Amino acid sequence: MTTTTVKHLVVGAGFAGLGMAVKLDEDNESDFLVVEKGSDVGGTWRANDYPGAACDVPSQLYSYSFTPNPDWSMSFSPQPEIQAYIRRVADESGVLDRFRFEVALEKAVWDDDAQQWQVRLSDGSEVTATNLISGAGGLSEPRLPDIDGIEGFQGEVFHSARWNHDIDLTGKRVAVIGTGASAIQIVPELQKVVGHLDVYQRTAPYVIPRNDRRYTGFEKLAFRHLPLVQKAYRTAIYWGRELYVPGFTLEPKLAWPAKQMALTNLARGIKDPELRAKVTPDYEIGCKRILISNTYYPALASDNVEVVTDGISKITGDAVVTSDGVERPIDVLVVATGFFTTEQPIAEAITGRTGATLAETWRDTGMVAYKGTTVHGFPNLFQIVGPNTGLGHSSMVFVIESQIAYIRDAIRTMEREGYASVEPRPDVQDAWNDDLQRRLKKTVWNTGGCASWYLDDEGRNTTLWPRTTFTFRRLLARFDVASYDVTASSPTPSKKKVSA
Ligand code: NAP
């Protein structure tokens, strides 16, 4: 068995892990290893390659600030372009020699005597690392629906994030379960090719128009040669998105224009009053993610599509059966049923200073962290896209870059001050989370009358950030060492606690 010793072990090669690797390299912190369970960089944009996959945040903003791309073809990029962009950043940054693909983190245990992480990987190798940086993603583990009989289905069944491209769906009878952000992109594409499509809707989403357009040659030329022009586009999109924050977090009535937009989009796309009623949401807009599409409603109104709102009671060898006893035969079942969000699988694999895993530590409290990045009891663990860092309105790349900056400053601080480990103080972490939960109480995500992946089984919102993104960036601008318990480096294996 081989054991590698590195200073930084990064988990995941999506926007978070790759961005971290690029910045570590830039800081001459080149002693790192990135492990990625998939076969390539890209993370969510590698995994979600279903028909119609595209970003619902404009790419001028949904890209690294340090690598602008003048070549986006559309204002909202399709998945292949985003994946190609991430691959280009990886190729050009010169860090790929320290990436291991198709290797997952199986177990990571903090060794308090050695002041380092002992890690076992899925290829059987072991790694010791001073810092464990997780960029494993908040939406990476598919959640399959727990429906009676689904395992006995004889046709093809796959999750939206595990699309089976070997199956030709032309002329087939297909069912899609779910009407979230993934499903509403898939449905219009399937409608064009399948024989018949059943869309199983449990909760209707709000869908506003997608103001997408192709960039002109002139714009692309300007992006390439006048970086300030592209920066101006990015800035305008950023502030436009921030305008959503008060409607989500302070007063849902402020989201009234978005609600009108969604209802007009619905009225324009669906003429049949019965179908329109079926797909009209009955909760506050913003409670679930606001979706964007010009083609979803027209697809639902097509002759070869049926929207089914009766609950699914079971799945047989070749059909979906609803609670009213109706059986709808199908050849292929697509489950667009989302991801594990409030129970992160990686939390099961990480054991901290007290011998408890992250999952055990969070069992009673739900996911908690300090600044969405560090966790009491887990020295030198840094999470990118950790608890309460998700957004309902803007680019996660902005959040990711804010966290990367915080982690870089933590590493610099440890280096400068000679700290072997840092761990957030429990009182500071509690105060951070009390404040978050107090703010979240009045947000539309908690009060809007819907169930969503934002909330855990206890109704706690442990996923979303309830303030502006510039506040997040400001709060993470410096590594605030006074909020941490630190352990000084020592030439002997013994350790010495010091106050920062
Ligand atoms: P999702 O938003 O969690 O939607 C899952 C859908 O499946 C919901 O409609 C849900 O119904 C339904 N569902 C789940 N279990 C079910 C069951 N047992 N029976 C019937 N219906 C069931 O998942 P997603 O669409 O994959 O999107 C997840 C997140 O990924 C999004 O919110 C977004 O943040 C991100 N995303 C982003 C983009 C983008 O363009 N940037 C695209 C896709 C996804 P209920 O609503 O009733 O729970």
Coordinates of N, CA and C in Angstrom, one line a residue, residues 48-204:
N48 N -23.8 16.6 -14.9 CA -25.1 16.9 -15.4 C -25.0 17.2 -16.9
D49 N -25.0 16.1 -17.7 CA -24.9 16.4 -19.2 C -26.1 15.8 -19.9
Y50 N -27.2 16.0 -19.2 CA -28.5 15.6 -19.7 C -28.9 16.5 -20.9
P51 N -29.9 16.1 -21.8 CA -30.3 16.9 -22.9 C -30.8 18.2 -22.3
G52 N -30.4 19.3 -22.9 CA -30.9 20.7 -22.5 C -30.2 21.3 -21.3
A53 N -29.2 20.6 -20.8 CA -28.5 21.1 -19.6 C -27.8 22.5 -19.9
A54 N -28.1 23.5 -19.1 CA -27.5 24.8 -19.3 C -27.6 25.5 -18.0
C55 N -26.8 26.6 -17.9 CA -26.8 27.3 -16.6 C -27.9 28.4 -16.6
D56 N -28.5 28.6 -15.4 CA -29.5 29.6 -15.3 C -29.0 30.9 -14.7
V57 N -27.6 31.0 -14.6 CA -27.0 32.2 -14.2 C -26.1 32.6 -15.4
P58 N -26.1 33.8 -15.9 CA -25.3 34.1 -17.1 C -23.9 33.8 -16.9
S59 N -23.2 33.3 -17.9 CA -21.9 32.8 -17.8 C -20.8 33.9 -17.6
Q60 N -21.2 35.2 -18.0 CA -20.2 36.3 -17.7 C -20.0 36.3 -16.2
L61 N -21.0 35.9 -15.4 CA -20.8 35.9 -13.9 C -20.5 34.5 -13.4
Y62 N -21.1 33.5 -14.1 CA -20.8 32.1 -13.7 C -19.5 31.6 -14.3
S63 N -18.4 32.2 -13.9 CA -17.1 31.8 -14.4 C -16.1 32.4 -13.4
Y64 N -14.9 31.9 -13.5 CA -13.9 32.5 -12.6 C -13.6 33.9 -12.9
S65 N -13.5 34.8 -11.9 CA -13.1 36.2 -12.1 C -11.7 36.2 -12.7
F66 N -10.9 35.2 -12.4 CA -9.5 35.3 -12.8 C -9.2 34.7 -14.2
T67 N -10.3 34.1 -14.8 CA -10.2 33.6 -16.1 C -11.4 33.9 -16.9
P68 N -11.6 35.2 -17.4 CA -12.8 35.5 -18.1 C -12.7 34.7 -19.5
N69 N -13.9 34.5 -20.0 CA -14.0 33.8 -21.3 C -14.7 34.7 -22.3
P70 N -13.9 35.1 -23.3 CA -14.6 36.0 -24.3 C -15.5 35.2 -25.3
D71 N -15.4 33.9 -25.2 CA -16.0 33.1 -26.3 C -17.4 32.5 -26.0
W72 N -18.0 32.9 -24.8 CA -19.3 32.4 -24.6 C -20.2 32.7 -25.8
S73 N -20.9 31.7 -26.2 CA -21.8 31.9 -27.4 C -23.1 32.5 -27.0
M74 N -23.6 32.2 -25.9 CA -24.9 32.7 -25.5 C -24.8 33.4 -24.1
S75 N -25.8 34.2 -23.8 CA -25.8 34.8 -22.4 C -25.9 33.8 -21.3
F76 N -26.7 32.7 -21.5 CA -26.8 31.6 -20.6 C -26.1 30.4 -21.3
S77 N -25.0 30.0 -20.8 CA -24.2 29.0 -21.6 C -24.8 27.6 -21.4
P78 N -24.8 26.8 -22.5 CA -25.1 25.4 -22.4 C -24.0 24.6 -21.7
Q79 N -24.4 23.5 -21.1 CA -23.4 22.7 -20.3 C -22.1 22.4 -21.1
P80 N -22.2 21.9 -22.4 CA -20.9 21.6 -23.0 C -19.9 22.7 -23.0
E81 N -20.4 24.0 -23.2 CA -19.5 25.1 -23.2 C -18.9 25.4 -21.8
I82 N -19.7 25.1 -20.8 CA -19.1 25.4 -19.4 C -18.1 24.3 -19.1
Q83 N -18.4 23.1 -19.5 CA -17.5 22.0 -19.2 C -16.2 22.2 -20.0
A84 N -16.3 22.7 -21.3 CA -15.1 23.0 -22.1 C -14.3 24.1 -21.4
Y85 N -15.0 25.1 -20.9 CA -14.3 26.2 -20.2 C -13.5 25.7 -19.0
I86 N -14.1 24.9 -18.2 CA -13.5 24.4 -17.0 C -12.2 23.5 -17.4
R87 N -12.4 22.7 -18.4 CA -11.3 21.9 -18.9 C -10.2 22.8 -19.4
R88 N -10.5 23.9 -20.1 CA -9.5 24.8 -20.6 C -8.7 25.4 -19.4
V89 N -9.4 25.9 -18.4 CA -8.8 26.5 -17.2 C -7.8 25.4 -16.6
A90 N -8.3 24.2 -16.5 CA -7.5 23.1 -15.9 C -6.2 22.9 -16.8
D91 N -6.4 22.8 -18.1 CA -5.2 22.6 -19.0 C -4.2 23.7 -18.9
E92 N -4.7 24.9 -18.9 CA -3.8 26.1 -19.0 C -3.1 26.4 -17.7
S93 N -3.7 25.9 -16.6 CA -3.2 26.3 -15.3 C -2.0 25.5 -14.9
G94 N -1.8 24.4 -15.6 CA -0.6 23.6 -15.3 C -0.7 22.8 -13.9
V95 N -1.9 22.6 -13.4 CA -2.0 21.9 -12.1 C -2.4 20.4 -12.2
L96 N -2.8 20.0 -13.5 CA -3.4 18.7 -13.6 C -2.5 17.5 -13.2
D97 N -1.1 17.8 -13.2 CA -0.2 16.7 -12.8 C -0.4 16.3 -11.3
R98 N -1.2 17.1 -10.6 CA -1.4 16.7 -9.2 C -2.9 16.3 -9.0
F99 N -3.6 15.9 -10.0 CA -4.9 15.4 -9.9 C -5.0 13.9 -10.1
R100 N -5.8 13.2 -9.3 CA -6.0 11.8 -9.5 C -7.5 11.6 -9.8
F101 N -7.8 11.1 -10.9 CA -9.2 10.9 -11.3 C -9.7 9.5 -11.0
E102 N -11.0 9.4 -10.9 CA -11.6 8.1 -10.5 C -11.1 7.5 -9.2
V103 N -10.9 8.5 -8.3 CA -10.4 8.1 -7.0 C -11.3 9.0 -6.0
A104 N -11.9 8.3 -5.1 CA -12.7 9.0 -4.1 C -12.1 8.9 -2.7
L105 N -12.5 9.9 -1.9 CA -12.0 9.9 -0.5 C -13.0 8.9 0.2
E106 N -12.4 7.9 0.9 CA -13.2 6.9 1.5 C -13.3 7.2 3.0
K107 N -12.2 7.6 3.6 CA -12.2 7.9 5.0 C -11.1 8.9 5.3
A108 N -11.4 9.8 6.2 CA -10.4 10.8 6.6 C -10.5 10.9 8.1
V109 N -9.4 10.7 8.8 CA -9.4 10.7 10.3 C -8.3 11.7 10.8
W110 N -8.8 12.6 11.6 CA -7.8 13.6 12.2 C -7.0 12.9 13.2
D111 N -5.7 13.0 13.1 CA -4.7 12.5 14.1 C -4.2 13.7 14.9
D112 N -4.7 13.7 16.1 CA -4.4 14.9 16.9 C -3.0 15.0 17.4
D113 N -2.4 13.8 17.5 CA -1.0 13.8 18.0 C -0.1 14.3 16.9
A114 N -0.3 13.7 15.7 CA 0.5 14.1 14.5 C 0.1 15.4 13.9
Q115 N -1.1 15.9 14.3 CA -1.7 17.1 13.8 C -1.8 17.1 12.3
Q116 N -2.4 16.0 11.8 CA -2.6 15.9 10.4 C -3.8 14.9 10.1
W117 N -4.3 15.0 8.9 CA -5.3 14.1 8.4 C -4.7 12.8 7.9
Q118 N -5.3 11.6 8.3 CA -4.9 10.3 7.8 C -6.1 9.9 6.8
V119 N -5.8 9.8 5.6 CA -6.8 9.6 4.6 C -6.7 8.3 3.8
R120 N -7.8 7.6 3.7 CA -7.8 6.4 2.8 C -8.6 6.7 1.5
L121 N -8.0 6.3 0.4 CA -8.7 6.6 -0.9 C -9.3 5.3 -1.5
S122 N -10.2 5.5 -2.4 CA -10.8 4.3 -3.0 C -9.9 3.4 -3.8
D123 N -8.8 3.9 -4.2 CA -7.8 3.0 -4.9 C -6.9 2.2 -4.0
G124 N -7.2 2.3 -2.7 CA -6.5 1.6 -1.7 C -5.3 2.3 -1.1
S125 N -4.9 3.4 -1.7 CA -3.8 4.2 -1.3 C -4.1 5.0 0.0
E126 N -3.1 5.5 0.7 CA -3.3 6.4 1.8 C -2.6 7.7 1.6
V127 N -3.1 8.7 2.3 CA -2.5 10.0 2.2 C -2.5 10.6 3.5
T128 N -1.4 11.3 3.9 CA -1.4 12.1 5.1 C -1.4 13.6 4.6
A129 N -2.2 14.4 5.2 CA -2.2 15.8 4.8 C -2.4 16.7 6.0
T130 N -1.8 17.9 5.9 CA -1.9 18.9 7.0 C -3.4 19.5 6.9
N131 N -3.7 19.8 5.7 CA -5.1 20.4 5.5 C -5.9 19.6 4.5
L132 N -7.2 19.4 4.9 CA -8.1 18.7 4.1 C -9.1 19.8 3.6
I133 N -9.2 19.9 2.3 CA -10.0 20.9 1.7 C -11.1 20.3 0.8
S134 N -12.3 20.4 1.3 CA -13.4 19.7 0.5 C -14.1 20.6 -0.5
G135 N -14.1 20.2 -1.7 CA -14.8 20.9 -2.7 C -15.8 19.8 -3.4
A136 N -16.4 19.0 -2.5 CA -17.1 17.9 -2.9 C -18.5 18.2 -3.5
G137 N -18.9 19.5 -3.3 CA -20.2 19.9 -3.9 C -21.4 19.7 -3.0
G138 N -22.3 20.6 -3.1 CA -23.5 20.5 -2.3 C -24.6 19.7 -3.0
L139 N -24.5 19.6 -4.3 CA -25.5 18.9 -5.1 C -24.8 17.9 -6.0
S140 N -24.2 16.9 -5.4 CA -23.5 15.9 -6.2 C -23.9 14.5 -6.0
E141 N -24.6 14.2 -4.9 CA -25.1 12.8 -4.7 C -26.5 12.6 -5.1
P142 N -26.9 12.0 -6.2 CA -28.3 11.9 -6.6 C -29.1 11.2 -5.6
R143 N -30.3 11.8 -5.4 CA -31.3 11.2 -4.5 C -32.4 10.5 -5.3
L144 N -32.4 9.2 -5.2 CA -33.3 8.4 -6.0 C -34.7 8.4 -5.3
P145 N -35.8 8.4 -5.9 CA -37.0 8.4 -5.2 C -37.3 7.0 -4.6
D146 N -37.8 7.0 -3.4 CA -38.1 5.7 -2.7 C -39.6 5.3 -3.1
I147 N -39.7 4.7 -4.2 CA -41.1 4.4 -4.7 C -41.2 2.9 -4.8
D148 N -42.3 2.4 -4.2 CA -42.6 1.0 -4.2 C -42.4 0.3 -5.6
G149 N -41.6 -0.7 -5.7 CA -41.5 -1.4 -7.0 C -40.4 -0.9 -8.0
I150 N -39.8 0.3 -7.7 CA -38.9 0.9 -8.7 C -37.8 0.0 -9.1
E151 N -37.3 -0.8 -8.1 CA -36.2 -1.7 -8.5 C -36.6 -2.8 -9.4
G152 N -37.9 -3.1 -9.5 CA -38.3 -4.2 -10.4 C -38.7 -3.7 -11.8
F153 N -38.5 -2.4 -12.0 CA -38.8 -1.9 -13.4 C -37.9 -2.5 -14.4
Q154 N -38.5 -3.0 -15.5 CA -37.7 -3.8 -16.5 C -37.1 -2.9 -17.5
G155 N -37.6 -1.7 -17.7 CA -37.0 -0.8 -18.7 C -35.8 -0.1 -18.2
E156 N -35.4 0.9 -18.9 CA -34.2 1.7 -18.5 C -34.6 2.8 -17.5
V157 N -33.9 2.9 -16.4 CA -34.2 4.0 -15.4 C -32.8 4.7 -15.1
F158 N -32.8 6.0 -15.1 CA -31.6 6.7 -14.7 C -32.0 8.1 -14.2
H159 N -31.0 8.6 -13.4 CA -31.2 9.9 -12.7 C -30.7 11.0 -13.7
S160 N -31.2 12.2 -13.6 CA -30.8 13.3 -14.5 C -29.3 13.5 -14.5
A161 N -28.7 13.3 -13.3 CA -27.2 13.6 -13.2 C -26.4 12.3 -13.6
R162 N -27.1 11.3 -14.1 CA -26.4 10.1 -14.5 C -27.0 9.6 -15.8
W163 N -27.1 10.6 -16.8 CA -27.8 10.3 -18.0 C -27.2 9.2 -18.8
N164 N -28.1 8.3 -19.3 CA -27.6 7.1 -20.1 C -27.7 7.5 -21.5
H165 N -26.5 7.9 -22.1 CA -26.5 8.4 -23.5 C -26.6 7.3 -24.5
D166 N -26.5 6.0 -24.0 CA -26.6 4.9 -24.9 C -28.0 4.6 -25.3
I167 N -29.0 5.1 -24.6 CA -30.4 4.8 -24.9 C -30.9 5.8 -25.9
D168 N -31.4 5.3 -27.0 CA -32.1 6.2 -28.0 C -33.5 6.3 -27.6
L169 N -33.9 7.5 -27.3 CA -35.3 7.8 -26.8 C -36.3 8.0 -27.9
T170 N -35.8 8.0 -29.1 CA -36.7 8.4 -30.2 C -37.9 7.4 -30.3
G171 N -39.1 8.1 -30.2 CA -40.3 7.3 -30.4 C -40.8 6.5 -29.1
K172 N -40.0 6.6 -28.1 CA -40.2 5.8 -26.9 C -41.3 6.4 -26.0
R173 N -41.9 5.6 -25.1 CA -42.8 6.1 -24.0 C -41.9 6.4 -22.8
V174 N -41.8 7.6 -22.4 CA -40.9 8.0 -21.3 C -41.6 8.7 -20.2
A175 N -41.2 8.5 -19.0 CA -41.8 9.3 -17.8 C -40.6 10.0 -17.2
V176 N -40.9 11.3 -16.8 CA -39.9 12.1 -16.0 C -40.6 12.3 -14.7
I177 N -39.9 11.9 -13.6 CA -40.4 12.2 -12.2 C -39.7 13.5 -11.8
G178 N -40.4 14.5 -11.4 CA -39.8 15.7 -10.9 C -40.0 16.9 -11.8
T179 N -40.1 18.1 -11.2 CA -40.3 19.3 -12.0 C -39.4 20.4 -11.5
G180 N -38.2 20.1 -11.1 CA -37.2 21.0 -10.6 C -36.4 21.6 -11.7
A181 N -35.3 22.3 -11.4 CA -34.5 23.0 -12.3 C -33.9 22.0 -13.4
S182 N -33.6 20.8 -13.0 CA -33.1 19.8 -14.0 C -34.2 19.4 -15.0
A183 N -35.4 19.0 -14.4 CA -36.5 18.5 -15.2 C -37.0 19.5 -16.2
I184 N -37.1 20.8 -15.8 CA -37.7 21.7 -16.7 C -36.7 22.0 -17.9
Q185 N -35.5 21.6 -17.8 CA -34.6 21.7 -19.0 C -34.7 20.4 -19.8
I186 N -34.9 19.3 -19.2 CA -35.0 18.0 -19.8 C -36.2 17.8 -20.7
V187 N -37.4 18.2 -20.0 CA -38.7 17.9 -20.6 C -38.8 18.5 -22.0
P188 N -38.5 19.8 -22.3 CA -38.6 20.3 -23.7 C -37.8 19.5 -24.7
E189 N -36.6 19.0 -24.3 CA -35.8 18.3 -25.2 C -36.4 16.9 -25.5
L190 N -36.9 16.3 -24.5 CA -37.5 14.9 -24.7 C -38.8 15.0 -25.5
Q191 N -39.5 16.1 -25.2 CA -40.8 16.2 -25.9 C -40.6 16.2 -27.4
K192 N -39.5 16.7 -27.9 CA -39.2 16.8 -29.3 C -39.0 15.4 -30.0
V193 N -38.5 14.5 -29.2 CA -38.1 13.2 -29.8 C -38.9 12.0 -29.4
V194 N -39.4 12.0 -28.2 CA -40.1 10.8 -27.7 C -41.5 10.6 -28.3
G195 N -42.0 9.4 -28.2 CA -43.3 9.1 -28.7 C -44.3 9.8 -27.8
H196 N -44.2 9.4 -26.5 CA -45.1 10.0 -25.5 C -44.3 10.3 -24.2
L197 N -44.6 11.4 -23.5 CA -43.9 11.8 -22.3 C -44.9 12.0 -21.2
D198 N -44.8 11.3 -20.0 CA -45.5 11.6 -18.8 C -44.6 12.4 -17.9
V199 N -45.1 13.6 -17.4 CA -44.3 14.4 -16.5 C -45.0 14.3 -15.1
Y200 N -44.4 13.7 -14.2 CA -45.0 13.5 -12.8 C -44.6 14.7 -11.9
Q201 N -45.6 15.5 -11.7 CA -45.3 16.8 -10.9 C -45.9 16.6 -9.5
R202 N -45.0 16.8 -8.5 CA -45.5 16.8 -7.1 C -45.8 18.2 -6.7
T203 N -44.9 19.1 -7.0 CA -45.1 20.6 -6.7 C -44.8 21.4 -7.9
A204 N -45.7 22.3 -8.3 CA -45.5 23.1 -9.5 C -44.4 24.1 -9.2

